[in-house]
Tab-separated table of N, CA and C in Angstrom:
chain	number	residue	atom	x	y	z
A	24	UNK	N	0.931	-0.976	0.276
A	24	UNK	CA	-0.248	-0.011	-0.069
A	24	UNK	C	1.078	1.164	0.081
A	25	UNK	N	0.193	2.369	-0.443
A	25	UNK	CA	1.181	3.436	-0.330
A	25	UNK	C	1.438	3.981	0.944
A	26	UNK	N	0.797	3.575	2.059
A	26	UNK	CA	1.527	3.719	3.504
A	26	UNK	C	2.712	3.364	3.977
A	27	UNK	N	2.323	2.062	3.664
A	27	UNK	CA	3.951	0.827	4.134
A	27	UNK	C	5.321	1.593	2.760
A	28	UNK	N	4.654	2.341	1.935
A	28	UNK	CA	6.067	2.376	0.440
A	28	UNK	C	6.574	4.098	1.460
A	29	UNK	N	5.288	4.852	2.085
A	29	UNK	CA	6.089	5.613	2.760
A	29	UNK	C	6.951	5.722	3.886
A	30	UNK	N	6.797	4.710	4.291
A	30	UNK	CA	7.655	4.174	5.862
A	30	UNK	C	8.843	3.912	5.768
A	31	UNK	N	9.125	3.794	4.468
A	31	UNK	CA	10.715	3.752	3.571
A	31	UNK	C	10.941	4.423	2.313
A	32	UNK	N	10.347	5.520	2.435
A	32	UNK	CA	10.750	6.875	1.020
A	32	UNK	C	11.730	7.904	1.601
A	33	UNK	N	12.296	8.206	0.936
A	33	UNK	CA	13.455	8.655	0.672
A	33	UNK	C	13.689	9.653	-0.203
A	34	UNK	N	12.443	10.054	-0.944
A	34	UNK	CA	13.049	10.232	-2.385
A	34	UNK	C	11.615	11.015	-2.556
A	35	UNK	N	10.457	10.704	-2.480
A	35	UNK	CA	9.037	11.198	-2.951
A	35	UNK	C	8.939	12.535	-2.058
A	36	UNK	N	8.846	13.531	-2.737
A	36	UNK	CA	8.940	15.055	-2.152
A	36	UNK	C	6.974	15.541	-2.248
A	37	UNK	N	6.486	14.977	-2.882
A	37	UNK	CA	5.042	15.197	-2.940
A	37	UNK	C	4.061	14.734	-3.332
A	38	UNK	N	2.816	14.587	-2.368
A	38	UNK	CA	1.637	12.993	-2.639
A	38	UNK	C	0.509	13.993	-2.538
A	39	UNK	N	-0.419	13.973	-3.700
A	39	UNK	CA	-1.418	14.344	-4.176
A	39	UNK	C	-2.515	13.315	-4.271
A	40	UNK	N	-3.344	13.459	-3.523
A	40	UNK	CA	-4.383	12.071	-3.254
A	40	UNK	C	-6.000	13.414	-2.973
A	41	UNK	N	-6.107	13.781	-4.129
A	41	UNK	CA	-7.080	14.720	-4.094
A	41	UNK	C	-8.454	14.043	-4.632
A	42	UNK	N	-9.852	14.206	-4.014
A	42	UNK	CA	-10.738	13.642	-4.654
A	42	UNK	C	-10.994	12.080	-4.905
A	43	UNK	N	-10.345	11.450	-3.976
A	43	UNK	CA	-10.683	9.994	-3.680
A	43	UNK	C	-11.169	8.894	-2.149
A	44	UNK	N	-12.268	10.282	-1.698
A	44	UNK	CA	-13.046	9.829	-0.971
A	44	UNK	C	-12.035	9.231	0.510
A	45	UNK	N	-10.712	8.900	0.590
A	45	UNK	CA	-10.622	8.551	1.119
A	45	UNK	C	-10.804	8.524	2.576
A	46	UNK	N	-11.585	9.514	3.313
A	46	UNK	CA	-12.199	9.646	4.743
A	46	UNK	C	-11.097	9.521	5.874
A	47	UNK	N	-11.788	10.331	6.883
A	47	UNK	CA	-10.731	10.155	8.075
A	47	UNK	C	-9.769	8.730	8.147
A	48	UNK	N	-10.203	7.036	8.199
A	48	UNK	CA	-8.907	6.526	8.042
A	48	UNK	C	-8.401	6.866	7.144
A	49	UNK	N	-8.369	6.428	5.427
A	49	UNK	CA	-7.311	7.085	5.005
A	49	UNK	C	-6.537	7.552	5.820
A	50	UNK	N	-7.159	8.994	5.568
A	50	UNK	CA	-6.374	10.236	6.317
A	50	UNK	C	-5.428	9.670	7.534
A	51	UNK	N	-6.212	9.108	8.403
A	51	UNK	CA	-4.901	8.725	9.592
A	51	UNK	C	-3.772	7.535	9.072
A	52	UNK	N	-3.905	6.937	8.124
A	52	UNK	CA	-3.111	5.440	7.580
A	52	UNK	C	-2.193	6.407	6.924
A	53	UNK	N	-2.666	7.491	6.283
A	53	UNK	CA	-1.374	7.908	5.396
A	53	UNK	C	-0.673	8.794	6.158
A	54	UNK	N	-1.137	9.705	6.927
A	54	UNK	CA	-0.194	10.547	7.651
A	54	UNK	C	0.489	9.540	8.941
A	55	UNK	N	0.233	8.529	9.305
A	55	UNK	CA	0.936	7.967	10.378
A	55	UNK	C	1.772	7.001	9.695
A	56	UNK	N	1.798	6.943	8.155
A	56	UNK	CA	2.885	6.310	7.849
A	56	UNK	C	3.895	7.265	7.382
A	57	UNK	N	3.407	9.044	7.379
A	57	UNK	CA	4.373	9.962	7.214
A	57	UNK	C	5.695	9.589	8.782
A	58	UNK	N	4.681	9.295	9.725
A	58	UNK	CA	5.692	9.447	11.401
A	58	UNK	C	6.417	8.648	11.627
A	59	UNK	N	5.681	7.315	11.302
A	59	UNK	CA	6.491	6.494	11.223
A	59	UNK	C	7.699	5.750	10.838
A	60	UNK	N	8.391	6.400	9.813
A	60	UNK	CA	9.362	6.581	8.740
A	60	UNK	C	10.224	5.872	9.535
A	61	UNK	N	11.097	4.725	8.981
A	61	UNK	CA	11.984	3.964	9.832
A	61	UNK	C	12.935	4.889	10.481
A	62	UNK	N	13.501	6.351	9.720
A	62	UNK	CA	14.736	7.034	10.512
A	62	UNK	C	14.175	8.457	10.776
A	63	UNK	N	13.023	8.550	10.703
A	63	UNK	CA	12.091	9.785	10.656
A	63	UNK	C	12.860	11.064	9.751
A	64	UNK	N	13.110	9.823	7.878
A	64	UNK	CA	13.588	10.592	6.981
A	64	UNK	C	12.576	10.920	6.126
A	65	UNK	N	11.617	11.000	6.255
A	65	UNK	CA	10.659	10.729	4.715
A	65	UNK	C	10.965	12.310	4.487
A	66	UNK	N	10.734	12.140	2.690
A	66	UNK	CA	11.019	13.621	1.722
A	66	UNK	C	10.198	14.300	1.647
A	67	UNK	N	8.911	13.538	2.411
A	67	UNK	CA	7.636	14.502	1.689
A	67	UNK	C	7.286	15.483	2.372
A	68	UNK	N	7.329	16.610	1.492
A	68	UNK	CA	7.367	18.023	1.827
A	68	UNK	C	5.771	18.978	1.584
A	69	UNK	N	5.126	18.333	0.482
A	69	UNK	CA	3.962	18.972	0.208
A	69	UNK	C	3.068	17.625	-0.017
A	70	UNK	N	1.505	17.467	1.088
A	70	UNK	CA	0.812	17.216	1.179
A	70	UNK	C	-0.646	17.050	0.429
A	71	UNK	N	-1.424	17.009	-0.739
A	71	UNK	CA	-2.574	17.697	-1.170
A	71	UNK	C	-3.658	16.858	-0.675
A	72	UNK	N	-4.560	16.739	0.658
A	72	UNK	CA	-5.883	16.100	0.533
A	72	UNK	C	-6.999	16.323	0.411
A	73	UNK	N	-7.245	17.352	-0.944
A	73	UNK	CA	-8.372	17.807	-0.985
A	73	UNK	C	-9.839	17.335	-1.406
A	74	UNK	N	-10.620	17.354	-0.670
A	74	UNK	CA	-11.908	16.681	-1.495
A	74	UNK	C	-11.899	15.105	-0.890
A	75	UNK	N	-11.651	14.871	-0.059
A	75	UNK	CA	-11.486	13.625	0.729
A	75	UNK	C	-12.487	13.290	1.582
A	76	UNK	N	-13.416	13.883	1.628
A	76	UNK	CA	-14.321	13.602	2.831
A	76	UNK	C	-13.351	13.601	3.978
A	77	UNK	N	-12.564	14.286	4.407
A	77	UNK	CA	-11.911	14.210	5.922
A	77	UNK	C	-12.587	14.687	6.873
A	78	UNK	N	-12.667	14.681	8.189
A	78	UNK	CA	-13.577	15.042	9.070
A	78	UNK	C	-12.588	15.409	10.734
A	79	UNK	N	-13.356	15.586	11.570
A	79	UNK	CA	-12.300	15.777	12.679
A	79	UNK	C	-11.799	14.706	12.903
A	80	UNK	N	-11.789	13.910	13.058
A	80	UNK	CA	-11.377	12.319	13.358
A	80	UNK	C	-9.716	12.453	12.927
A	81	UNK	N	-9.873	12.420	11.034
A	81	UNK	CA	-9.059	12.351	10.119
A	81	UNK	C	-8.408	13.811	10.610
A	82	UNK	N	-8.541	15.081	10.403
A	82	UNK	CA	-7.513	16.156	10.905
A	82	UNK	C	-6.739	16.185	12.343
A	83	UNK	N	-7.537	15.092	13.163
A	83	UNK	CA	-6.626	15.236	14.147
A	83	UNK	C	-5.596	13.905	14.106
A	84	UNK	N	-5.938	13.562	13.743
A	84	UNK	CA	-4.681	12.161	12.797
A	84	UNK	C	-3.570	13.104	12.563
A	85	UNK	N	-4.082	14.254	11.614
A	85	UNK	CA	-3.110	15.235	10.505
A	85	UNK	C	-2.599	15.803	12.012
A	86	UNK	N	-3.479	16.771	12.825
A	86	UNK	CA	-2.920	17.434	13.857
A	86	UNK	C	-1.499	16.700	14.523
A	87	UNK	N	-1.589	15.290	14.847
A	87	UNK	CA	-0.788	14.836	15.650
A	87	UNK	C	0.516	14.434	14.983
A	88	UNK	N	0.225	14.056	13.536
A	88	UNK	CA	1.077	13.507	12.643
A	88	UNK	C	2.266	15.294	12.483
A	89	UNK	N	1.781	16.193	12.394
A	89	UNK	CA	2.806	17.516	12.300
A	89	UNK	C	3.235	17.515	13.552
A	90	UNK	N	2.800	17.063	15.110
A	90	UNK	CA	3.906	17.187	15.562
A	90	UNK	C	4.607	16.748	15.881
A	91	UNK	N	5.345	15.270	14.929
A	91	UNK	CA	5.820	14.710	15.265
A	91	UNK	C	7.119	14.501	13.781
A	92	UNK	N	6.696	15.025	12.856
A	92	UNK	CA	7.103	15.375	11.130
A	92	UNK	C	8.118	17.079	10.930
A	93	UNK	N	9.139	16.724	10.840
A	93	UNK	CA	9.965	18.217	10.315
A	93	UNK	C	10.286	18.224	9.198
A	94	UNK	N	9.154	17.494	8.125
A	94	UNK	CA	9.230	17.793	6.857
A	94	UNK	C	8.184	18.442	6.296
A	95	UNK	N	7.227	18.418	6.577
A	95	UNK	CA	5.894	19.113	5.783
A	95	UNK	C	6.219	20.615	5.554
A	96	UNK	N	5.618	21.092	4.939
A	96	UNK	CA	5.975	22.326	4.343
A	96	UNK	C	4.715	23.218	3.791
A	97	UNK	N	4.050	22.332	3.366
A	97	UNK	CA	2.591	22.273	2.572
A	97	UNK	C	1.778	21.262	3.304
A	98	UNK	N	0.486	22.154	3.298
A	98	UNK	CA	-0.708	20.669	3.520
A	98	UNK	C	-1.942	21.491	2.614
A	99	UNK	N	-2.779	21.375	1.843
A	99	UNK	CA	-3.797	21.438	1.426
A	99	UNK	C	-5.266	20.092	1.801
A	100	UNK	N	-6.023	21.049	2.700
A	100	UNK	CA	-7.283	20.269	2.754
A	100	UNK	C	-8.115	20.939	2.582
A	101	UNK	N	-8.743	21.155	1.439
A	101	UNK	CA	-9.502	22.186	0.823
A	101	UNK	C	-11.030	21.000	0.434
A	102	UNK	N	-12.134	21.757	0.955
A	102	UNK	CA	-13.328	21.027	0.434
A	102	UNK	C	-13.415	19.991	1.258
A	103	UNK	N	-12.862	19.430	2.521
A	103	UNK	CA	-12.977	18.627	3.659
A	103	UNK	C	-14.503	18.954	4.250
A	104	UNK	N	-14.001	18.187	5.566
A	104	UNK	CA	-15.788	18.453	6.505
A	104	UNK	C	-14.584	18.910	7.830
A	105	UNK	N	-13.780	19.662	7.457
A	105	UNK	CA	-13.058	20.110	8.941
A	105	UNK	C	-13.879	21.039	9.420
A	106	UNK	N	-14.172	20.869	11.042
A	106	UNK	CA	-15.092	21.882	11.807
A	106	UNK	C	-13.656	22.683	12.737
A	107	UNK	N	-14.706	23.301	13.704
A	107	UNK	CA	-14.073	24.554	14.364
A	107	UNK	C	-13.092	23.306	15.329
A	108	UNK	N	-13.425	22.452	15.783
A	108	UNK	CA	-12.707	21.220	16.445
A	108	UNK	C	-11.429	20.919	15.776
A	109	UNK	N	-11.260	20.641	14.574
A	109	UNK	CA	-10.648	20.369	13.950
A	109	UNK	C	-9.594	21.159	13.347
A	110	UNK	N	-9.994	22.549	13.242
A	110	UNK	CA	-8.845	23.630	13.211
A	110	UNK	C	-8.644	24.236	14.086
A	111	UNK	N	-8.858	23.760	15.689
A	111	UNK	CA	-8.304	24.317	16.886
A	111	UNK	C	-7.026	23.176	17.079
A	112	UNK	N	-7.505	21.627	16.432
A	112	UNK	CA	-6.702	21.029	16.484
A	112	UNK	C	-5.248	20.930	15.906
A	113	UNK	N	-5.364	21.344	14.436
A	113	UNK	CA	-4.782	22.149	13.521
A	113	UNK	C	-3.719	23.285	14.306
A	114	UNK	N	-4.283	24.269	14.574
A	114	UNK	CA	-3.297	25.160	15.323
A	114	UNK	C	-2.967	24.642	16.550
A	115	UNK	N	-3.381	24.288	17.487
A	115	UNK	CA	-2.158	23.490	18.643
A	115	UNK	C	-1.056	22.796	18.145
A	116	UNK	N	-1.199	22.033	16.997
A	116	UNK	CA	0.017	21.674	16.080
A	116	UNK	C	1.056	22.544	15.570
A	117	UNK	N	0.713	23.479	15.498
A	117	UNK	CA	1.436	24.605	15.048
A	117	UNK	C	2.595	25.248	16.307
A	118	UNK	N	2.338	24.907	17.390
A	118	UNK	CA	3.238	24.755	18.603
A	118	UNK	C	4.670	24.398	18.424
A	119	UNK	N	4.264	23.062	17.690
A	119	UNK	CA	5.126	21.653	17.907
A	119	UNK	C	6.029	21.512	16.749
A	120	UNK	N	5.312	21.826	15.513
A	120	UNK	CA	5.969	21.660	14.343
A	120	UNK	C	6.802	22.915	13.837
A	121	UNK	N	7.923	22.960	13.305
A	121	UNK	CA	9.140	23.811	13.018
A	121	UNK	C	8.911	24.031	11.989
A	122	UNK	N	8.194	23.486	10.794
A	122	UNK	CA	8.648	23.324	9.322
A	122	UNK	C	7.353	23.730	8.303
A	123	UNK	N	6.085	23.596	9.137
A	123	UNK	CA	5.101	24.098	8.314
A	123	UNK	C	4.742	25.592	7.602
A	124	UNK	N	4.686	25.758	6.212
A	124	UNK	CA	4.778	27.211	6.330
A	124	UNK	C	3.678	27.465	5.771
A	125	UNK	N	3.078	26.548	4.673
A	125	UNK	CA	1.436	26.689	3.955
A	125	UNK	C	0.290	25.854	4.707
A	126	UNK	N	-0.778	26.069	4.978
A	126	UNK	CA	-2.269	25.651	5.129
A	126	UNK	C	-3.183	25.913	4.659
A	127	UNK	N	-3.436	25.175	3.564
A	127	UNK	CA	-4.936	25.474	2.809
A	127	UNK	C	-6.305	24.861	3.114
A	128	UNK	N	-7.214	25.775	4.253
A	128	UNK	CA	-8.140	24.860	4.884
A	128	UNK	C	-9.313	25.584	4.006
A	129	UNK	N	-9.447	25.985	2.564
A	129	UNK	CA	-10.474	26.706	2.154
A	129	UNK	C	-11.714	25.511	1.912
A	130	UNK	N	-12.592	26.147	1.352
A	130	UNK	CA	-14.134	25.618	1.637
A	130	UNK	C	-14.013	24.406	2.744
A	131	UNK	N	-13.924	24.792	4.063
A	131	UNK	CA	-14.471	23.669	4.836
A	131	UNK	C	-15.763	24.847	5.800
A	132	UNK	N	-16.347	24.130	7.101
A	132	UNK	CA	-16.720	24.229	7.824
A	132	UNK	C	-16.211	24.832	8.634
A	133	UNK	N	-15.212	25.691	8.984
A	133	UNK	CA	-14.326	26.570	9.833
A	133	UNK	C	-15.206	27.866	10.356
A	134	UNK	N	-15.270	27.958	11.530
A	134	UNK	CA	-16.059	29.347	11.863
A	134	UNK	C	-15.417	29.629	12.783
A	135	UNK	N	-15.978	30.912	13.216
A	135	UNK	CA	-15.004	32.057	13.930
A	135	UNK	C	-13.826	31.539	15.073
A	136	UNK	N	-14.583	30.191	15.642
A	136	UNK	CA	-13.895	29.815	16.957
A	136	UNK	C	-12.528	29.008	16.069
A	137	UNK	N	-12.741	28.439	14.996
A	137	UNK	CA	-11.163	28.149	13.984
A	137	UNK	C	-10.393	29.391	13.937
A	138	UNK	N	-10.964	30.064	13.513
A	138	UNK	CA	-10.187	31.892	13.244
A	138	UNK	C	-9.536	31.795	14.289
A	139	UNK	N	-10.097	31.937	15.633
A	139	UNK	CA	-9.373	32.432	16.689
A	139	UNK	C	-7.970	31.451	17.197
A	140	UNK	N	-8.462	30.635	16.441
A	140	UNK	CA	-7.222	29.396	17.329
A	140	UNK	C	-6.240	29.819	16.338
A	141	UNK	N	-6.075	29.627	15.307
A	141	UNK	CA	-5.064	29.986	14.551
A	141	UNK	C	-4.411	30.923	14.721
A	142	UNK	N	-5.315	32.373	14.701
A	142	UNK	CA	-4.501	33.626	15.070
A	142	UNK	C	-4.053	33.425	16.529
A	143	UNK	N	-4.286	32.838	17.143
A	143	UNK	CA	-3.910	32.887	18.539
A	143	UNK	C	-1.933	31.873	18.533
A	144	UNK	N	-2.650	30.738	17.226
A	144	UNK	CA	-1.190	30.386	17.620
A	144	UNK	C	-0.422	30.650	16.512
A	145	UNK	N	-0.635	31.516	15.649
A	145	UNK	CA	0.100	31.823	14.260
A	145	UNK	C	0.859	33.337	15.203
A	146	UNK	N	0.299	33.989	16.377
A	146	UNK	CA	0.860	35.252	16.823
A	146	UNK	C	1.799	34.728	17.902
A	147	UNK	N	2.266	33.254	18.055
A	147	UNK	CA	3.551	33.121	18.748
A	147	UNK	C	4.807	33.156	18.080
A	148	UNK	N	5.757	32.977	18.667
A	148	UNK	CA	7.313	32.870	18.252
A	148	UNK	C	7.448	31.939	17.434
A	149	UNK	N	7.034	30.766	17.875
A	149	UNK	CA	7.636	29.343	17.502
A	149	UNK	C	6.846	29.041	16.280
A	150	UNK	N	5.781	29.602	15.590
A	150	UNK	CA	4.817	29.650	14.984
A	150	UNK	C	5.395	29.593	13.630
A	151	UNK	N	5.433	28.773	13.177
A	151	UNK	CA	6.548	29.193	10.684
A	151	UNK	C	5.408	29.209	10.342
A	152	UNK	N	4.048	29.188	10.800
A	152	UNK	CA	3.581	29.245	9.629
A	152	UNK	C	3.318	30.709	8.763
A	153	UNK	N	3.214	30.710	7.379
A	153	UNK	CA	2.951	32.319	6.970
A	153	UNK	C	2.041	32.635	6.315
A	154	UNK	N	1.814	31.197	5.423
A	154	UNK	CA	0.294	31.031	4.381
A	154	UNK	C	-0.906	30.779	5.463
A	155	UNK	N	-1.578	31.226	5.466
A	155	UNK	CA	-3.051	30.367	5.947
A	155	UNK	C	-3.931	30.378	4.914
A	156	UNK	N	-4.514	29.601	4.083
A	156	UNK	CA	-5.743	30.126	3.109
A	156	UNK	C	-7.090	29.414	3.181
A	157	UNK	N	-8.001	30.109	4.151
A	157	UNK	CA	-8.583	30.383	4.602
A	157	UNK	C	-10.467	30.902	4.224
A	158	UNK	N	-10.369	30.941	2.825
A	158	UNK	CA	-11.572	31.500	2.196
A	158	UNK	C	-12.576	30.510	1.908
A	159	UNK	N	-13.754	30.774	1.717
A	159	UNK	CA	-15.271	30.122	1.440
A	159	UNK	C	-15.382	28.938	2.864
A	160	UNK	N	-15.016	29.627	4.263
A	160	UNK	CA	-15.172	29.714	5.316
A	160	UNK	C	-16.505	30.503	6.075
A	161	UNK	N	-17.664	29.482	6.578
A	161	UNK	CA	-18.492	30.410	7.145
A	161	UNK	C	-18.137	31.469	9.084
A	162	UNK	N	-16.792	31.885	8.477
A	162	UNK	CA	-16.119	32.974	9.268
A	162	UNK	C	-16.879	34.687	9.015
A	163	UNK	N	-17.388	35.277	10.194
A	163	UNK	CA	-17.705	36.206	10.107
A	163	UNK	C	-16.992	37.143	10.323
A	164	UNK	N	-17.101	38.655	10.173
A	164	UNK	CA	-16.271	39.577	10.486
A	164	UNK	C	-14.926	39.512	11.466
A	165	UNK	N	-15.444	39.467	12.644
A	165	UNK	CA	-14.694	39.653	14.018
A	165	UNK	C	-13.515	38.110	13.808
A	166	UNK	N	-13.697	37.375	13.575
A	166	UNK	CA	-13.179	35.927	13.491
A	166	UNK	C	-11.848	36.195	11.960
A	167	UNK	N	-12.342	37.026	11.193
A	167	UNK	CA	-11.838	37.533	10.116
A	167	UNK	C	-10.297	38.740	10.086
A	168	UNK	N	-11.091	39.687	11.625
A	168	UNK	CA	-10.255	40.497	11.903
A	168	UNK	C	-9.247	40.137	12.925
A	169	UNK	N	-9.636	39.316	13.885
A	169	UNK	CA	-8.601	38.227	14.583
A	169	UNK	C	-7.322	37.716	13.400
A	170	UNK	N	-7.659	37.112	12.904
A	170	UNK	CA	-6.329	36.130	11.564
A	170	UNK	C	-5.769	37.792	10.841
A	171	UNK	N	-6.535	38.959	10.654
A	171	UNK	CA	-5.653	39.788	10.458
A	171	UNK	C	-4.660	40.678	11.121
A	172	UNK	N	-4.951	40.445	12.452
A	172	UNK	CA	-3.925	41.034	13.700
A	172	UNK	C	-2.934	39.949	13.341
A	173	UNK	N	-2.891	39.014	13.142
A	173	UNK	CA	-1.505	37.791	13.173
A	173	UNK	C	0.091	38.726	12.977
A	174	UNK	N	0.204	39.339	12.073
A	174	UNK	CA	1.280	40.160	11.198
A	174	UNK	C	1.694	41.094	12.948
A	175	UNK	N	0.723	42.056	13.211
A	175	UNK	CA	1.107	42.483	14.900
A	175	UNK	C	1.441	41.740	15.977
A	176	UNK	N	0.871	40.841	16.287
A	176	UNK	CA	1.246	40.079	16.607
A	176	UNK	C	2.524	39.390	16.909
A	177	UNK	N	2.625	39.105	16.061
A	177	UNK	CA	4.208	38.899	15.813
A	177	UNK	C	5.516	39.735	15.937
A	178	UNK	N	4.902	41.168	15.602
A	178	UNK	CA	5.510	42.415	15.595
A	178	UNK	C	5.211	42.668	17.678
A	179	UNK	N	4.618	42.437	17.708
A	179	UNK	CA	4.313	42.426	19.505
A	179	UNK	C	5.546	41.514	19.982
A	180	UNK	N	5.538	40.347	19.942
A	180	UNK	CA	6.541	39.135	20.437
A	180	UNK	C	8.229	39.563	19.658
A	181	UNK	N	8.205	40.103	19.191
A	181	UNK	CA	9.471	40.500	18.996
A	181	UNK	C	10.255	41.300	19.578
A	182	UNK	N	9.509	41.639	19.991
A	182	UNK	CA	9.798	43.561	20.850
A	182	UNK	C	9.354	43.167	22.574
């Protein structure tokens, strides 16, 4: 399986598994294999899992994997069923992950609580995430305003 191959991967840099309805179990299996690489030397830097019916359970697995993976630079989770609790789990993982630069969460069911969690996480000095794509989520103006304050939070932490 793909999961078994990823456990010994030293060359594959990008995985695109979009629109395959892998769901929560498939997402768990895929990211679990990235975290269990024999020598933690997985080469995968980009992971595209858009339109796969991934919900809270799957995104929680992705968040857990981020805590143990130092190679992933970009994750695309467009068009899944990620809710606020899933967004909060991802945001929490940003305190552990020191490599993720871009996270795409467009067209999910993330509301203000998820936006607030990302704003707080991205404002911390340990967060390396620079690009967060959040469009087409039911976030109101307060949630968007909190995300727009992230650069100021980062500046405040520097000084």
